[in-house]
Short mmCIF file of C-alpha atoms in Angstrom, two decimals:
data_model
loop_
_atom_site.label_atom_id
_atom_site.label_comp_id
_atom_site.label_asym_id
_atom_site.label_seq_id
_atom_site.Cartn_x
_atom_site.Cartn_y
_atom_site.Cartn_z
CA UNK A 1 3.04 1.32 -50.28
CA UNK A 2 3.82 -1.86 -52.35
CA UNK A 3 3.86 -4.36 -49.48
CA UNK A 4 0.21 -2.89 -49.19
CA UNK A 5 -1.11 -3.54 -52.44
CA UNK A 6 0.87 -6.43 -52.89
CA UNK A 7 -1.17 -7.74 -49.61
CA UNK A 8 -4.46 -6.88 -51.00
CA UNK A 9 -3.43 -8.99 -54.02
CA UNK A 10 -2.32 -11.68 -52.29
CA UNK A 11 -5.45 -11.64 -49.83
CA UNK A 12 -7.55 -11.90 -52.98
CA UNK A 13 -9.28 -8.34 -53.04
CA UNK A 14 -8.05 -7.22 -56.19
CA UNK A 15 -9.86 -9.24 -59.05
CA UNK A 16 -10.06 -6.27 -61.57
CA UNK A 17 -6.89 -5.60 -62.08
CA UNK A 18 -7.67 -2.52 -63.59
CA UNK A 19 -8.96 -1.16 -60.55
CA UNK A 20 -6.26 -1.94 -58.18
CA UNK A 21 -3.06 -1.65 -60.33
CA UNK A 22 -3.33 2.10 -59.32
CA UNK A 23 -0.63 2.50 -56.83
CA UNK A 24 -2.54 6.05 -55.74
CA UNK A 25 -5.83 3.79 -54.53
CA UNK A 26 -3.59 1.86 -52.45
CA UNK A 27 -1.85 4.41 -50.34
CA UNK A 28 -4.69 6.52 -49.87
CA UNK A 29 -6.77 3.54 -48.78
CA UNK A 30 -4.00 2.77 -46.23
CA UNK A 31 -4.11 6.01 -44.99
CA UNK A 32 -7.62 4.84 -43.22
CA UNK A 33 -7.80 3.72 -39.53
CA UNK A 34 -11.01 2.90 -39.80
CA UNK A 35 -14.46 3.20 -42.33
CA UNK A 36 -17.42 4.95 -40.78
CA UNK A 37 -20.18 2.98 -42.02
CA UNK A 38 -24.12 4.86 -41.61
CA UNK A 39 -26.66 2.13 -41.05
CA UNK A 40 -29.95 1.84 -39.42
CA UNK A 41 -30.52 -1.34 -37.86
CA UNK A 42 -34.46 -1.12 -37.95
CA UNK A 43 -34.57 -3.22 -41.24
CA UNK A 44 -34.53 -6.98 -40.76
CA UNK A 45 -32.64 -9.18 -42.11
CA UNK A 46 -31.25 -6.62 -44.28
CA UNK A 47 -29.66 -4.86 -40.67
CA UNK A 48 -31.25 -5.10 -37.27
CA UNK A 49 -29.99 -6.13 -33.86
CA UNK A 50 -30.17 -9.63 -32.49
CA UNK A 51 -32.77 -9.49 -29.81
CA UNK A 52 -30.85 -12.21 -27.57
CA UNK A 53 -27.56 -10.19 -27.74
CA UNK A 54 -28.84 -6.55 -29.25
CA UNK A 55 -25.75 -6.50 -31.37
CA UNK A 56 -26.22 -5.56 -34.85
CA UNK A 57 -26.37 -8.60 -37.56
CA UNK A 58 -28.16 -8.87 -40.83
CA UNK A 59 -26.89 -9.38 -44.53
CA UNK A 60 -25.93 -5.82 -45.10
CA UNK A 61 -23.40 -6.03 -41.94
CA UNK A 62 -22.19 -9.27 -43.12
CA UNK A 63 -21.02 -7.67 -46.35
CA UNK A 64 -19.49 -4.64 -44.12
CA UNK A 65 -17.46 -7.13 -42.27
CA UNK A 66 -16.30 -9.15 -44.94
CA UNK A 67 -15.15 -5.83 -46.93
CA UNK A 68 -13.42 -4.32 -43.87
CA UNK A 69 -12.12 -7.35 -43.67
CA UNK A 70 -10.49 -7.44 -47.45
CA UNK A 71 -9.52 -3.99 -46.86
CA UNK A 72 -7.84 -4.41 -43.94
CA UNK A 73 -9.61 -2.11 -42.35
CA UNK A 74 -11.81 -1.66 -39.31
CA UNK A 75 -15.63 -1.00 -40.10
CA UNK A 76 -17.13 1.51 -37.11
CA UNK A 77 -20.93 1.34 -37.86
CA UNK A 78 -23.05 4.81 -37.04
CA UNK A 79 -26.31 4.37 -36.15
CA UNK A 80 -27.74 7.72 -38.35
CA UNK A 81 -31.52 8.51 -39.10
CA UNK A 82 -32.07 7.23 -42.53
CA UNK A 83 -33.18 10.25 -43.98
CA UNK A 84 -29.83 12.21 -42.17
CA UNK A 85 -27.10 9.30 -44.05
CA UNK A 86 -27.15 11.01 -47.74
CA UNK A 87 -25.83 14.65 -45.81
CA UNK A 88 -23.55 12.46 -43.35
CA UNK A 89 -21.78 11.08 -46.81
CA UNK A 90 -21.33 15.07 -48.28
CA UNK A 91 -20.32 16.18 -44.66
CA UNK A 92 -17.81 13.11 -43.93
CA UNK A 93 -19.75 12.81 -41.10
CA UNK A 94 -19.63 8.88 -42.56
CA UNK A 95 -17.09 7.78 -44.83
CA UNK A 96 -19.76 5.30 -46.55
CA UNK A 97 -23.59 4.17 -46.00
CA UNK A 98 -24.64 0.47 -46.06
CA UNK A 99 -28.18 0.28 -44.92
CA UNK A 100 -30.34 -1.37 -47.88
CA UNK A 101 -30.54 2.23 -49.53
CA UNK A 102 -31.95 2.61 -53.01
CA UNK A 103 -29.44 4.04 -55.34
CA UNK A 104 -31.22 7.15 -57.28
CA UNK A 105 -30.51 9.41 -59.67
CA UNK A 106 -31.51 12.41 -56.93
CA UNK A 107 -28.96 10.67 -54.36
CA UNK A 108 -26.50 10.30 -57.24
CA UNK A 109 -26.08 14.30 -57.15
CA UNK A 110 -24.20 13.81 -53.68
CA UNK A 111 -22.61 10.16 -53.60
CA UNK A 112 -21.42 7.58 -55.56
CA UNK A 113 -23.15 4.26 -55.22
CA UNK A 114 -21.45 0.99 -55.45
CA UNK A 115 -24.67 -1.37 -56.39
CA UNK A 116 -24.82 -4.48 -54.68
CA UNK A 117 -28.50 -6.20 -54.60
CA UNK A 118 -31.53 -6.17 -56.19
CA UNK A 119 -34.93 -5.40 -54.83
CA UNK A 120 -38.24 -3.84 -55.11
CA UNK A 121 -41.20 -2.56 -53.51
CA UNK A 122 -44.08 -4.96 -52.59
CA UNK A 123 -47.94 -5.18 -51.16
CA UNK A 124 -49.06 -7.04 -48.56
CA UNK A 125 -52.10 -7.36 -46.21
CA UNK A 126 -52.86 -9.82 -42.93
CA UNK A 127 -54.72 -12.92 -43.47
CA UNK A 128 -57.42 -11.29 -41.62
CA UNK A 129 -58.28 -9.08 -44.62
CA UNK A 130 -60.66 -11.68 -46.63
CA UNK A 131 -61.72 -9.35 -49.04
CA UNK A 132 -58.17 -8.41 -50.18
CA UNK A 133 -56.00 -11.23 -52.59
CA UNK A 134 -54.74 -8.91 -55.19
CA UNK A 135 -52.81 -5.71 -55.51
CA UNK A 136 -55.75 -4.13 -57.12
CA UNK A 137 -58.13 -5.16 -54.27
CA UNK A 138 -56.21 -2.18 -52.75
CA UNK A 139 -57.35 0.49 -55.01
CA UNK A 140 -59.21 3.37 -53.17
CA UNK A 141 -57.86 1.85 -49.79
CA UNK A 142 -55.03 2.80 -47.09
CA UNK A 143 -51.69 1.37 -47.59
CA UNK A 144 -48.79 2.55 -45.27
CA UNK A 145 -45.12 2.78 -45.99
CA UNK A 146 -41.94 4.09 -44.52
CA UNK A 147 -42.31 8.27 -45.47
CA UNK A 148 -38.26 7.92 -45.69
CA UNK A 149 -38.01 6.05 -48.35
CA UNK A 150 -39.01 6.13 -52.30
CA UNK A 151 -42.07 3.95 -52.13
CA UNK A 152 -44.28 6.18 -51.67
CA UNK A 153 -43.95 7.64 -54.81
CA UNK A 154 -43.85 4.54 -56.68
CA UNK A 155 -46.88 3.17 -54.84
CA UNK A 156 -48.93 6.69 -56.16
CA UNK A 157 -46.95 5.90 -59.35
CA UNK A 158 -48.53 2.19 -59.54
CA UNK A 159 -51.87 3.30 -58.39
CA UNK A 160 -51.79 5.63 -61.74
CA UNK A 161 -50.58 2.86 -63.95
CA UNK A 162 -53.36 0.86 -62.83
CA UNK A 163 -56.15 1.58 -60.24
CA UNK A 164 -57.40 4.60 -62.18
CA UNK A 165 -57.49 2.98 -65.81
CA UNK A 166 -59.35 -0.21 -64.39
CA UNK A 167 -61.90 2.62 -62.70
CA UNK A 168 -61.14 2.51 -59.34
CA UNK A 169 -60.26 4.76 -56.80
CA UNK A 170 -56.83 5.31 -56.10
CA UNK A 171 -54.65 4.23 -53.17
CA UNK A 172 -54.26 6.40 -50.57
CA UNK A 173 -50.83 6.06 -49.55
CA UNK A 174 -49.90 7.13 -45.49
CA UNK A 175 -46.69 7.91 -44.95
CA UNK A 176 -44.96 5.95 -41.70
CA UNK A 177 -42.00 6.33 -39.46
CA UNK A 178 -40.39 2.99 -40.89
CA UNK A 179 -42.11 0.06 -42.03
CA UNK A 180 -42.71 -1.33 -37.86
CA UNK A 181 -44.53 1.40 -37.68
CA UNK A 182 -46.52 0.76 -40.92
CA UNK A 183 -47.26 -2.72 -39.29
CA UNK A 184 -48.45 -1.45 -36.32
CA UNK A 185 -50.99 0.38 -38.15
CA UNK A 186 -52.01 -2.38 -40.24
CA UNK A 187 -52.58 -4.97 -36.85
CA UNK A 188 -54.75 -2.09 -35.36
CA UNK A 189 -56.82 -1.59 -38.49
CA UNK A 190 -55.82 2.09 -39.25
CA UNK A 191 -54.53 0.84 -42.42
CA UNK A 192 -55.04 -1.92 -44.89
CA UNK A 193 -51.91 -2.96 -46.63
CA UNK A 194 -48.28 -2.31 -46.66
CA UNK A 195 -45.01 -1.79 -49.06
CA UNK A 196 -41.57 -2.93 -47.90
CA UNK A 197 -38.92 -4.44 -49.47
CA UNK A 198 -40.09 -8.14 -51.30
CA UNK A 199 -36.12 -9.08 -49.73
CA UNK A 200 -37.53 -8.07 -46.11
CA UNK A 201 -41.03 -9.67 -46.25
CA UNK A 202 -40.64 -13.64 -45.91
CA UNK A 203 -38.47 -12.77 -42.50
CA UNK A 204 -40.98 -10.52 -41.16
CA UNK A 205 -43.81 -13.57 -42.47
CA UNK A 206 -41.37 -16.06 -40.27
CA UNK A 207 -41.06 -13.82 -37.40
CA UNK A 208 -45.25 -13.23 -36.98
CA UNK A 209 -46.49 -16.19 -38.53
CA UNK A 210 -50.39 -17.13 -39.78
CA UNK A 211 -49.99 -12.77 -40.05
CA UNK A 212 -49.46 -11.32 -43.11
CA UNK A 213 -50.15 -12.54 -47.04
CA UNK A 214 -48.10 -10.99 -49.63
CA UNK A 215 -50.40 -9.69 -52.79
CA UNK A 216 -48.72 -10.36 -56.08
CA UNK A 217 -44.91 -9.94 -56.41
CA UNK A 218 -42.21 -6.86 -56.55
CA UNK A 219 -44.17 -3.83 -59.05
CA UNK A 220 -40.45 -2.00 -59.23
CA UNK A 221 -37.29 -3.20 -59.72
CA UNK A 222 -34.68 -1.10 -57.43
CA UNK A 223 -30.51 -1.55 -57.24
CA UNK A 224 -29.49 -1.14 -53.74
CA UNK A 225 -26.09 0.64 -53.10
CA UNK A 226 -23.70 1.62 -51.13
CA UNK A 227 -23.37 5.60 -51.10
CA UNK A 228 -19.63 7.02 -50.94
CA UNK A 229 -18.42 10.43 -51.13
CA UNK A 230 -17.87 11.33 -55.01
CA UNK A 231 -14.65 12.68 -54.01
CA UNK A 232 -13.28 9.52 -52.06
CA UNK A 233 -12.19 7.52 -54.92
CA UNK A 234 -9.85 5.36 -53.00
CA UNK A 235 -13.07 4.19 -51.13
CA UNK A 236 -15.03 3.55 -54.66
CA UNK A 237 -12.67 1.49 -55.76
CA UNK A 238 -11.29 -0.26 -53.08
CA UNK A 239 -14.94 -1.16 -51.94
CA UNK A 240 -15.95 -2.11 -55.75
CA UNK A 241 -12.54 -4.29 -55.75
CA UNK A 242 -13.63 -6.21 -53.22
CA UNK A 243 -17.46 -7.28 -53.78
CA UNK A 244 -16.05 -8.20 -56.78
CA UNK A 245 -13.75 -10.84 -55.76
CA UNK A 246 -16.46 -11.69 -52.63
CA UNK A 247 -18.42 -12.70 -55.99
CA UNK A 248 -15.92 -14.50 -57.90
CA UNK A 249 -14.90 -16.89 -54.63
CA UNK A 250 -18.59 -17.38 -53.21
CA UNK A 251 -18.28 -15.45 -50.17
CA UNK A 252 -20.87 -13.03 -51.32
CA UNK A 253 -23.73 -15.56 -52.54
CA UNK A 254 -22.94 -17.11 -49.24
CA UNK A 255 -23.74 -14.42 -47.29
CA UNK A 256 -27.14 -13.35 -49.01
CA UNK A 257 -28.30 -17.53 -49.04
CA UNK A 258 -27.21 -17.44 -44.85
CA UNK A 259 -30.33 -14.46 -44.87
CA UNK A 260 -32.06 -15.97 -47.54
CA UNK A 261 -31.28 -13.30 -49.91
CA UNK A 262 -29.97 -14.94 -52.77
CA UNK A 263 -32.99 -14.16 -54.96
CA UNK A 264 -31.38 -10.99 -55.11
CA UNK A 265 -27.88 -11.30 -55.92
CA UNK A 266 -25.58 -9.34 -58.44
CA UNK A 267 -23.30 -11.08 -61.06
CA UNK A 268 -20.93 -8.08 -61.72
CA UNK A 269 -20.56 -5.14 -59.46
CA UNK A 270 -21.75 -1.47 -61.22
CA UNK A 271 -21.81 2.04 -60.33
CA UNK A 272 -24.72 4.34 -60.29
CA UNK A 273 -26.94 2.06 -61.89
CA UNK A 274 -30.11 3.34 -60.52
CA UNK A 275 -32.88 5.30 -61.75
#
């Protein structure tokens, strides 16, 4: 059990040593094989799969690696329905999820997040749409989003804030399978904007360009996390531990500029930080 933790420390993944001077962390951490990671891969260039190879890349498996890595552990990523990952975390279906999900107070009820990036929901249109330049230009229109995910609620919640005091109709927001999907319906007309992530939208204006316009900038700030069991605290720790020293030696600013991310980055590591 010491030549463990004295490995972590010498690898460099203990930088709080309040967190890893517990003895207790280390054995039960070493008591792992492996980490069953839940992630989607449906979410570029958060996580998606390399069309030239179809294995899975993006910033958030970057991060997965490097941590397994630190941990000395292997990382066996689960391809899980978004909307199942939450109940694979309370069922140790999973043993964590890393998949760009929002840390909530509702989610908080089930899992512990470790909070890694910063985000927020964002409009945007094709070029096509002349008569549409600014987020309120979407008041009383379509916009689609992925049903799985909070925006919904917080695009209602902006259309309250300020569609309906300037007069206008409110948006009418249409719940998707994912944001492709949302896309899709956007190209064909059925819609007339979309919300995704502002960290997902200058890939997906690289990968289509002369496509889409962005309208305005993020109207909700969101902490990203990764859910663990409450009960796994070994896990909590161990994977707090080491974002923290991934911060303090580069390796995680590194990561998030190779996806150009960086816009996005934490300073300090927190828990349950989200609304």
């Amino acid at each position: 059990m010491k030549k463990t933790l004295l490995s972590l420390i010498a690898a460099g993944v203990v930088m709080n040593a309040a967190v890893w001077s517990s003895a207790t962390v280390a054995a039960e951490l070493s008591q792992k094989e492996e980490i069953k990671v839940a992630m989607m891969p449906n979410y570029p260039p958060l996580e998606f799969k390399d069309p030239a190879t179809n294995q899975l890349t993006g910033m958030d498996y970057d991060l997965g690696m490097e941590i397994g890595k630190r941990l000395n552990r292997k990382i066996s990523w689960q391809e899980i329905g978004f909307e199942q990952m939450v109940n694979a975390v309370a069922t140790k279906r999973v043993d964590m999820i890393l998949s760009g999900m929002t840390d909530t107070k509702p989610r908080q009820d089930i899992a512990t997040f470790v909070d890694y990036y910063n985000s927020g929901p964002q409009f945007y249109t094709t070029i096509a749409h002349k008569d549409i330049n600014t987020m309120l230009d979407l008041c009383g229109k379509k916009v689609g989003t992925s049903r799985r995910t909070t925006f919904p609620a917080e695009i209602a919640a902006w259309s309250a804030a300020n569609c309906e005091p300037a007069g206008k109709p409110a948006i009418v927001v249409v719940g998707a399978e994912g944001t492709a999907d949302a896309r899709t319906q956007l190209r064909q007309g059925r819609i007339e904007g979309v919300v995704q992530g502002s960290e997902t939208l200058p890939y997906i204006m690289e990968l289509e360009k002369d496509t889409y316009k962005p309208l305005g900038k993020a109207f909700a700030y969101q902490v990203t996390g990764m859910g663990i069991s409450k009960d796994d605290t070994a896990l909590i720790e161990g994977v707090k531990g080491a974002l923290t020293a991934m911060i303090a030696d580069g390796t995680y600013l590194k990561i998030l500029t190779k996806w150009g991310l960086q816009d996005g980055a934490i300073k300090e590591v927190s828990i349950n930080k989200g609304k």
